[in-house]
Short mmCIF file of C-alpha atoms in Angstrom, two decimals:
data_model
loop_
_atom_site.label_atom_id
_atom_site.label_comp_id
_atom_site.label_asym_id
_atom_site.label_seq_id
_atom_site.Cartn_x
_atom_site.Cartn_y
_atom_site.Cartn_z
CA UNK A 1 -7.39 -50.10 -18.53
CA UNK A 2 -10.10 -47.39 -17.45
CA UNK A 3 -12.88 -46.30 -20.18
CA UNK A 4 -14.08 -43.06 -18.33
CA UNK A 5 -12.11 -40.32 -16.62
CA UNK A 6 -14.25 -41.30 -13.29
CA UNK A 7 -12.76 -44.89 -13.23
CA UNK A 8 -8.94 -43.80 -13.00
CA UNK A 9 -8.94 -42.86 -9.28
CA UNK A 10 -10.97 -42.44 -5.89
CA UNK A 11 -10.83 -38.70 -5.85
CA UNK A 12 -11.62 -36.47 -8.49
CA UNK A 13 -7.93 -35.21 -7.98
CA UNK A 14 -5.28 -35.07 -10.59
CA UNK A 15 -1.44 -34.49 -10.28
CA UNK A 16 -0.40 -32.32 -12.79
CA UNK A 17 2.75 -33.09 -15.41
CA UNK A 18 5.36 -30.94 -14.47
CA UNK A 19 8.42 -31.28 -16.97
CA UNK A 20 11.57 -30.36 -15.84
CA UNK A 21 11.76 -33.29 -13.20
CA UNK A 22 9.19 -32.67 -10.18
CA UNK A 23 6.69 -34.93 -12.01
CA UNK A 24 8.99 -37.81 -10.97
CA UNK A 25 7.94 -41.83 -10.63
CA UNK A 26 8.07 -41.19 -6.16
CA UNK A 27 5.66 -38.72 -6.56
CA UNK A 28 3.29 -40.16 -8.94
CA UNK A 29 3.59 -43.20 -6.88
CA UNK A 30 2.60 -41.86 -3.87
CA UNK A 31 -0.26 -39.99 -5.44
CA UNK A 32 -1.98 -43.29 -7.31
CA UNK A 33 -1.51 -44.76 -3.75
CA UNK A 34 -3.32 -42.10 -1.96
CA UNK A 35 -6.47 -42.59 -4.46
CA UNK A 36 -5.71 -39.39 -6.95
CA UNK A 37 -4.33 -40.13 -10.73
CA UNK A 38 -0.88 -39.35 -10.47
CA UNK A 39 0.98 -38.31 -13.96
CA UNK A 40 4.57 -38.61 -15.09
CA UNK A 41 5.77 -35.78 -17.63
CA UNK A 42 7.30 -37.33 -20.60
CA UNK A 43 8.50 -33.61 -21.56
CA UNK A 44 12.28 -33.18 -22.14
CA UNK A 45 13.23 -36.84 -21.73
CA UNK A 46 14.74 -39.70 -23.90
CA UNK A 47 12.35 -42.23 -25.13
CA UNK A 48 14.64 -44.48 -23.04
CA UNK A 49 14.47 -42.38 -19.75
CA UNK A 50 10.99 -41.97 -20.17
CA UNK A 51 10.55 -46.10 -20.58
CA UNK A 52 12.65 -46.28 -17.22
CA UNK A 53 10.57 -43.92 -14.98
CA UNK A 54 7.03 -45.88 -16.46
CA UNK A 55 8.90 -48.98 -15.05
CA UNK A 56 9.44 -47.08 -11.61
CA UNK A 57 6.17 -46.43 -11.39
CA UNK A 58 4.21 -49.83 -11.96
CA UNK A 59 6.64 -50.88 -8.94
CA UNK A 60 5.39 -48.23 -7.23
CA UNK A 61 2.17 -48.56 -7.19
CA UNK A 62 -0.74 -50.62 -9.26
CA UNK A 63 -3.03 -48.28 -9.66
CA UNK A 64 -3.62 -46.10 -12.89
CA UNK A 65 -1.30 -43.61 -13.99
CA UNK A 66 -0.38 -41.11 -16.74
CA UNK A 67 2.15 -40.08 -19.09
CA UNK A 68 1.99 -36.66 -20.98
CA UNK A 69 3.77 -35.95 -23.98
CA UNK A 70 4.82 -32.76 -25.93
CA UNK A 71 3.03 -32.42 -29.45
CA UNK A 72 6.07 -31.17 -31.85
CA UNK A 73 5.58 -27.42 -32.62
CA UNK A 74 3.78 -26.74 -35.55
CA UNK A 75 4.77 -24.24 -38.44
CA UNK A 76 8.18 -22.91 -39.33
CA UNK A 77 10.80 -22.82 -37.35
CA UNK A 78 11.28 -19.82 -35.72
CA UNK A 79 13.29 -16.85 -37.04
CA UNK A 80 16.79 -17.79 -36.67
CA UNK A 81 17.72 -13.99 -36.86
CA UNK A 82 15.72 -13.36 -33.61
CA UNK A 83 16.97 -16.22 -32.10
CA UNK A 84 20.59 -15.03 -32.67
CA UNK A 85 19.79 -11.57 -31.21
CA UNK A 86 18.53 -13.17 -27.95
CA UNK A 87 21.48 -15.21 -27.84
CA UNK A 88 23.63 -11.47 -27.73
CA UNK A 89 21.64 -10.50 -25.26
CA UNK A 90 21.98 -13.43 -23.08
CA UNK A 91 25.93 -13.79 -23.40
CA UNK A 92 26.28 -11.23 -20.30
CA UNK A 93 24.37 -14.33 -18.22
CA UNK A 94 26.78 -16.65 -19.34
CA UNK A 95 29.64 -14.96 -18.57
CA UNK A 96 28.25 -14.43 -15.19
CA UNK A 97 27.42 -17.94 -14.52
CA UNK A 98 30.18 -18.83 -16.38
CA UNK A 99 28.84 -21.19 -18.86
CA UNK A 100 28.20 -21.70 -22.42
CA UNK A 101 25.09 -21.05 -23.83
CA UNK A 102 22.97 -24.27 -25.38
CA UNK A 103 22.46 -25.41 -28.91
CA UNK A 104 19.21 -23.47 -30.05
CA UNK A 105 18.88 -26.12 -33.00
CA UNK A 106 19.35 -29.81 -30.85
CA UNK A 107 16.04 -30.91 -31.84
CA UNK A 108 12.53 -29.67 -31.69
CA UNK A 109 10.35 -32.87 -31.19
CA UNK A 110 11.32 -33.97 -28.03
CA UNK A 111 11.61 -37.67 -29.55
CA UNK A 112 7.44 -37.67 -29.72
CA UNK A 113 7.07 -40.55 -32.66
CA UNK A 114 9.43 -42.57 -30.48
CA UNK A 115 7.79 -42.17 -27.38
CA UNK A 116 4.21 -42.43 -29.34
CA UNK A 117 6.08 -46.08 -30.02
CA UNK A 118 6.89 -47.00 -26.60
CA UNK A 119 3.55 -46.12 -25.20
CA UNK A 120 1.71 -48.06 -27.74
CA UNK A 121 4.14 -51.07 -27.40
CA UNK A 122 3.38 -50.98 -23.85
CA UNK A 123 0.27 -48.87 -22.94
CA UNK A 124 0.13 -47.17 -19.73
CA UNK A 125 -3.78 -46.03 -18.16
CA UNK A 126 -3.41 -42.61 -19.18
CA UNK A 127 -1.88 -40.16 -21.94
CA UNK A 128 -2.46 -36.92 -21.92
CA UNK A 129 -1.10 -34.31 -24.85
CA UNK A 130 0.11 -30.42 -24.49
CA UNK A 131 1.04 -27.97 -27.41
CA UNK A 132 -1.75 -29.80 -29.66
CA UNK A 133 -3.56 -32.42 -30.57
CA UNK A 134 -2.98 -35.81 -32.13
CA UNK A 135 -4.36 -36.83 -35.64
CA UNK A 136 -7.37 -39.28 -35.48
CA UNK A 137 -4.85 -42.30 -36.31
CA UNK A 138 -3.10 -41.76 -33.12
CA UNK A 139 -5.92 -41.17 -30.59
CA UNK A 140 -7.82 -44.41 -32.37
CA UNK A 141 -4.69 -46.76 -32.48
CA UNK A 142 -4.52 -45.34 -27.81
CA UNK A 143 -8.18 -46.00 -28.43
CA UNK A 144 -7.19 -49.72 -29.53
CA UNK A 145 -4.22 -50.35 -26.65
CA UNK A 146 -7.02 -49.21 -24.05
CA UNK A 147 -5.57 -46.22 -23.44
CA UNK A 148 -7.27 -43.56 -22.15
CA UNK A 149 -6.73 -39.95 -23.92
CA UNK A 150 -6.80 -36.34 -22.49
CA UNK A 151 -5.79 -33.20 -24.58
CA UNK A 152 -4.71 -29.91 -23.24
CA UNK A 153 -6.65 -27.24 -24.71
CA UNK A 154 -7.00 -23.50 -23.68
CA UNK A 155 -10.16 -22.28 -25.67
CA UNK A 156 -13.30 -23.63 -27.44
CA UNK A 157 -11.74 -23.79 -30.67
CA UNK A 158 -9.06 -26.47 -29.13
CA UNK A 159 -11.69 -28.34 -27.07
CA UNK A 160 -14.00 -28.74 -30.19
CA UNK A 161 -10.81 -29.75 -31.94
CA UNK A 162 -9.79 -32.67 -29.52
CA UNK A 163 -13.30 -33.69 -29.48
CA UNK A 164 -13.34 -33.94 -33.38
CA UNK A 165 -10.20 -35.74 -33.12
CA UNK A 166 -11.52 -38.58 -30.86
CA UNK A 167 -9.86 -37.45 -27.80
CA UNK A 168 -11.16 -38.95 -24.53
CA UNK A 169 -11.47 -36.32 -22.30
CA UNK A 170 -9.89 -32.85 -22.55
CA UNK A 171 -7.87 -30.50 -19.77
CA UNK A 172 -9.16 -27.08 -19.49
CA UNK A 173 -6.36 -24.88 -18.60
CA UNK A 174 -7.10 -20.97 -17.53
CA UNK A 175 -4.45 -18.82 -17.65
CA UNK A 176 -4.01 -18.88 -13.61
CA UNK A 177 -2.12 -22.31 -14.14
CA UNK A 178 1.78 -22.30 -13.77
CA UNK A 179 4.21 -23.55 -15.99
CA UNK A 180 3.65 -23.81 -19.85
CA UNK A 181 0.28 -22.34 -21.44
CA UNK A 182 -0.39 -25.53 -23.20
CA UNK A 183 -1.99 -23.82 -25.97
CA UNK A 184 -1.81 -25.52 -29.80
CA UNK A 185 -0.73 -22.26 -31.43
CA UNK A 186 2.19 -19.73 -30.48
CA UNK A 187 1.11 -16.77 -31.85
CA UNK A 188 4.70 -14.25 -31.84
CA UNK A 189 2.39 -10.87 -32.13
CA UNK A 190 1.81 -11.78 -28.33
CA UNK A 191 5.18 -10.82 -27.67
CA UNK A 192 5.92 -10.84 -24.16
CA UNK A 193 2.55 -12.45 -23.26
CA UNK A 194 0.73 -9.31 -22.07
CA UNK A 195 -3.40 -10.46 -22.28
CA UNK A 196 -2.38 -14.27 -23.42
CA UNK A 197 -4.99 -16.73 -21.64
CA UNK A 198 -8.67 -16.91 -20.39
CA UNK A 199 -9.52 -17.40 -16.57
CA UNK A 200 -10.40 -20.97 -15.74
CA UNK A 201 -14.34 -20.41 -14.64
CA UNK A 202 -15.34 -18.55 -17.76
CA UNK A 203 -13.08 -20.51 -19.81
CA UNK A 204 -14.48 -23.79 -18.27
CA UNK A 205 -17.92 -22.51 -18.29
CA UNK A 206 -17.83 -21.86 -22.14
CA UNK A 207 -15.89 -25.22 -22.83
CA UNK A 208 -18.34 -26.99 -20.87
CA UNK A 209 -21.49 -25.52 -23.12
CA UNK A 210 -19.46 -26.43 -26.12
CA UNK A 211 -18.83 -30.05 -26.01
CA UNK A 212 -19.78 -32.91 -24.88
CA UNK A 213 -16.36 -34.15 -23.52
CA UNK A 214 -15.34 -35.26 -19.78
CA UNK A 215 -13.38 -32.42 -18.18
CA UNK A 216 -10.46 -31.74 -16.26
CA UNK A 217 -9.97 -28.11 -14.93
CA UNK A 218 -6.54 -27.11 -14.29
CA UNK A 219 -5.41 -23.51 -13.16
CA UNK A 220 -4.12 -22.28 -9.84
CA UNK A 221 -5.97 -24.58 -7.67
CA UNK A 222 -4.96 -25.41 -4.22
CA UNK A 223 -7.40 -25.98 -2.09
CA UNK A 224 -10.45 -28.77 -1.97
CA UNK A 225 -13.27 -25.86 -1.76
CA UNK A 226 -11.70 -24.58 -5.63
CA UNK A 227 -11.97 -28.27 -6.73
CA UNK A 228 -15.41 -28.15 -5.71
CA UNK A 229 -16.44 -25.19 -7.66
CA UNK A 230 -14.68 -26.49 -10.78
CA UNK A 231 -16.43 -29.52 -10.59
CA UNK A 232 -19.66 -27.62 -9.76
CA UNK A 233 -19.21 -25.15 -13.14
CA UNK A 234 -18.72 -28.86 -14.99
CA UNK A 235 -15.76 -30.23 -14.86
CA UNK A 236 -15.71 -33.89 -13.67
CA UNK A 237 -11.70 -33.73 -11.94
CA UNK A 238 -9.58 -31.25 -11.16
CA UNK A 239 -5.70 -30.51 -11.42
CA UNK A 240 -3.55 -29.27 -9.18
CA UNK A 241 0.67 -28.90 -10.12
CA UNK A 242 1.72 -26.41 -7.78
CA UNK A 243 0.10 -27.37 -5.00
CA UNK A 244 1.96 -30.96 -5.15
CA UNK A 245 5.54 -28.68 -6.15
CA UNK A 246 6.46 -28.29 -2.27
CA UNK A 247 5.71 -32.47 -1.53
CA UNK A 248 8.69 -33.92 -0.18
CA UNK A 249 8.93 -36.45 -3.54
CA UNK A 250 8.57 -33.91 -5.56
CA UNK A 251 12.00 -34.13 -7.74
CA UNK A 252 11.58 -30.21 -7.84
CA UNK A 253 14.84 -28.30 -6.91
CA UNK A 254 14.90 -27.06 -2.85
CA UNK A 255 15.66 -23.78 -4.38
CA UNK A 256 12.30 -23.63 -6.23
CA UNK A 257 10.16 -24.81 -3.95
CA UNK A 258 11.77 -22.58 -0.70
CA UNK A 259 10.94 -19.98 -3.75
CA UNK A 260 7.27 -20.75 -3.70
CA UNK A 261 6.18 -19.28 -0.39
CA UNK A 262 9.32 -17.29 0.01
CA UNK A 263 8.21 -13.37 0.75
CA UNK A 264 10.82 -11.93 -2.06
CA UNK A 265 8.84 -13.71 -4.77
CA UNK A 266 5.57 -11.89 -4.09
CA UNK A 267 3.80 -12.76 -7.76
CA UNK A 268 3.76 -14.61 -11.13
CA UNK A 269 3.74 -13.39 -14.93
CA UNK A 270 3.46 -15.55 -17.74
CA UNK A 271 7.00 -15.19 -19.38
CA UNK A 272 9.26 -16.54 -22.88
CA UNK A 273 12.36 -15.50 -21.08
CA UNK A 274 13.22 -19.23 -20.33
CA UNK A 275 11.42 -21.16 -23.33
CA UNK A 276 10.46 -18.98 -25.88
CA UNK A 277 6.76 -20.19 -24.95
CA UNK A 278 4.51 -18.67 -22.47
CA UNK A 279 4.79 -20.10 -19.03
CA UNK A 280 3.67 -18.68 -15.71
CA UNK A 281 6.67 -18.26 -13.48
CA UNK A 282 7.65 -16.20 -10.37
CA UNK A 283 9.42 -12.75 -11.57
CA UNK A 284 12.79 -12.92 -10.72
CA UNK A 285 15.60 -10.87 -11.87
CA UNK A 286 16.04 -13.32 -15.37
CA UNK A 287 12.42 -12.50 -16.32
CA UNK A 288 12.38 -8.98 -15.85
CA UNK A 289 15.68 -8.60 -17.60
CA UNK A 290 14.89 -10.67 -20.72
CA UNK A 291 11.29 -11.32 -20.52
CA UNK A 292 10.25 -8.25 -22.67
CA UNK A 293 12.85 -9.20 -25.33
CA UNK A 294 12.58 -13.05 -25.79
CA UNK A 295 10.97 -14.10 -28.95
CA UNK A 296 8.38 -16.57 -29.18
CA UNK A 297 10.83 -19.47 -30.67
CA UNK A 298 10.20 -22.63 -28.71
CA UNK A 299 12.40 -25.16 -28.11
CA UNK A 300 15.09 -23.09 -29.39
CA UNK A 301 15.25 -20.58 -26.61
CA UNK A 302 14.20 -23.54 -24.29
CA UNK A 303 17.82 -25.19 -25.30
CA UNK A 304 19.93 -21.96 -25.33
CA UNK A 305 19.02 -21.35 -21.40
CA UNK A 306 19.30 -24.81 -20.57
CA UNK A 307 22.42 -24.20 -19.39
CA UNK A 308 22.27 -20.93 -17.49
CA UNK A 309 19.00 -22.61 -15.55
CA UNK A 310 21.34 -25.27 -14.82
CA UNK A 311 24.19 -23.53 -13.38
CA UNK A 312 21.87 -21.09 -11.57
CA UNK A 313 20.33 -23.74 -9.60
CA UNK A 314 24.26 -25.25 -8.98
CA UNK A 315 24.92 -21.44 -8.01
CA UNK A 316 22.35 -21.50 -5.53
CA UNK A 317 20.89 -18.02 -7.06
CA UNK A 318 16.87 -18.54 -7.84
CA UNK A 319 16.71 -15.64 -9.80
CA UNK A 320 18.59 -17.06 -12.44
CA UNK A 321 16.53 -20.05 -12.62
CA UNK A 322 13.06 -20.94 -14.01
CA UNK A 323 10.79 -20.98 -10.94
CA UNK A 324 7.41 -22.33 -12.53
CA UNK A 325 4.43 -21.74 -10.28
CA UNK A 326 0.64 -20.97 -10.32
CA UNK A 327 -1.16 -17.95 -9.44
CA UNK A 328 -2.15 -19.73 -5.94
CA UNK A 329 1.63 -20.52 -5.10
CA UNK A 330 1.58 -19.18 -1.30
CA UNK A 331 -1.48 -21.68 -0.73
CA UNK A 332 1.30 -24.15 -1.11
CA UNK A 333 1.27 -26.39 1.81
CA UNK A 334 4.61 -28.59 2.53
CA UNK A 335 3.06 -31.61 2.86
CA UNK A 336 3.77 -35.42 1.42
CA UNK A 337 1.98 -36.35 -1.23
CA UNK A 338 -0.36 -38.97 -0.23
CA UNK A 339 -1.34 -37.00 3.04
CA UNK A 340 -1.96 -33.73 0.81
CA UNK A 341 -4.12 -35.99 -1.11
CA UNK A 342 -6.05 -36.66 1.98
CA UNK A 343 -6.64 -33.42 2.76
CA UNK A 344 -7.77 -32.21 -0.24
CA UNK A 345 -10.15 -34.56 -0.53
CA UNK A 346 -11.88 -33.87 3.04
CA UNK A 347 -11.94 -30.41 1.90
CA UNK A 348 -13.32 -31.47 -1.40
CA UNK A 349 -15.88 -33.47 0.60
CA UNK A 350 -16.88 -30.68 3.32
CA UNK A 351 -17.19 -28.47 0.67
CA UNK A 352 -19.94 -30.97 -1.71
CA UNK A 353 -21.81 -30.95 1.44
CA UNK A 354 -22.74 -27.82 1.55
CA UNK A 355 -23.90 -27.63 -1.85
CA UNK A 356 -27.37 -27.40 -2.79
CA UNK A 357 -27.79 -31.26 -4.59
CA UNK A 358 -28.26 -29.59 -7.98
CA UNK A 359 -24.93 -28.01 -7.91
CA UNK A 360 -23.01 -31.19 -6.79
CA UNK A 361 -20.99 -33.17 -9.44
CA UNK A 362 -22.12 -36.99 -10.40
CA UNK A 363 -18.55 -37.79 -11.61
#
């Protein structure tokens, strides 16, 4: 087990956890192997099926890894009145697709104490939280199995959080960053997200003044010369999700990634239409239609268009499907893993050169 964030690979690189199956053990494999820190997303699995792909990866590979895990949403349960009105409004999508819609009320912690179990049972490297923080008991008894900790957070208040906590290292995410905002509080007067989210270089910049944490920057990064101003503004590694999307083992659907440098999709809005959380998507026709009206109720809007998302993608139709992607998507390069690796890491590496020495990060 590593005890600093610089330890856990060759390259200041980290693959992003993308739930929803991209973030699968081939990928994360082949990104340990190519000298970056590879991470599996424990999001929207079994405790069992999560225990299966951690197995996958240690044959994989032997370097470190990670494993990131939903925090359980906080609060009440959302209104169950708005809930049912967006289930109305979505029954004209089901009949379409011709499908049921899902069971808003299957669950909403994503089996977190029992995967908390199985990593503590049998620690992996790396575990990294979104939608909170842990308690102090939790981070100290990772703290105790050797593993190291890293907690999303989108704003000082979060970061100073974390730190407080006992968090190892936190992951600064700007609002450029697709998929989920990983932010610890849902606020519904956001509505449909209009304003939600800070850039990543002011955000990072303000984070970085603020604590005394390790950092990893995440938001819309796809190219080595980014990484190197991220880890010239502080941080010590840098994440990149969409960028390894397109990689050929990448469990992402060939619909989505086509999707990603496809002309038709020609931007990204952060969205609830799919979740009932914010998340930073390409606008299809299913976010413009229902974006404006879904209410901030996560998982329960996550489960009711579980099914439509699935038979969209069966369909063949992208615009009924949740097409997750960051604000750099057409920098997406279709490349495997390990060799994208490479090359971000010569750019990384041309780009440190020609920074004055004072600029250039010791991580």
């Amino acid at each position: 087990m590593s005890s600093s964030l610089s330890d856990l690979s060759r390259h200041p690189i980290v693959q992003a956890p993308m739930a929803g199956g991209a973030s699968c053990p081939e990928l994360v494999g082949a990104v340990c192997e190519a000298g970056a820190l590879g991470f599996l997303a424990g999001g929207y699995k079994t405790a069992g099926g999560l225990y299966q792909e951690i197995k996958q990866v240690r044959a994989l590979t032997g370097r470190p890894f990670g494993v990131n895990l939903f925090m359980p949403p906080g609060g009440q349960p959302a209104d169950p009145a708005a809930v049912e009105v967006y289930r109305h409004q979505l029954a004209g999508e089901a009949a379409w697709y011709e499908t049921e819609l899902g069971d808003a009320e299957q669950g909403r912690d994503d089996a977190y104490e029992a995967k908390l179990a199985i990593l503590l049972d049998d620690p992996v490297p790396v575990v990294s939280f979104t939608f909170g923080c842990p308690d102090r008991d939790a981070l100290d008894a990772f703290a105790r199995a050797g593993t190291f900790t890293i907690v999303t957070v989108t704003s000082v208040d979060e970061a100073r959080t974390a730190e407080r906590a006992g968090a190892d290292a936190i992951c600064v995410q700007g609002t450029e960053a697709g998929g989920h905002q990983g932010t610890h509080r849902d606020d519904p007067a956001d509505g449909p997200c209009a304003g939600i989210g800070r850039g990543l270089l002011p955000l990072l910049t303000e984070v970085r003044e603020s604590v005394r944490l390790p950092i990893v920057a995440t938001g819309g990064l796809m190219r080595g010369r980014q990484i190197a101003a991220v880890l010239a503004a502080g941080a010590d590694a840098a994440q990149l999700g969409t960028a390894f999307l397109v990689c050929p083992e990448s469990g992402a659907h060939p619909l989505h990634k086509r999707a990603l440098t496809d002309p038709l999709f020609v931007r990204t809005e952060l969205t609830r239409a799919f979740s009932g959380r914010p998340a930073r998507g390409l606008v299809n026709r299913f976010m413009r239609e229902h974006g404006p009206y879904a209410p901030a109720a996560y998982p329960e809007v996550h489960h009711l268009t579980a099914p439509l998302r699935k038979a969209a993608a069966t369909a063949g139709d992208p615009q009924g499907m949740a097409l997750w992607a960051g604000q750099g998507h057409r920098l997406a390069r279709d490349l495997p893993a390990g060799r994208l690796v490479e090359v971000l890491a010569a750019e990384l590496d041309t780009a440190l050169a020609g920074l004055p020495d004072s600029t250039r990060s010791t991580s």
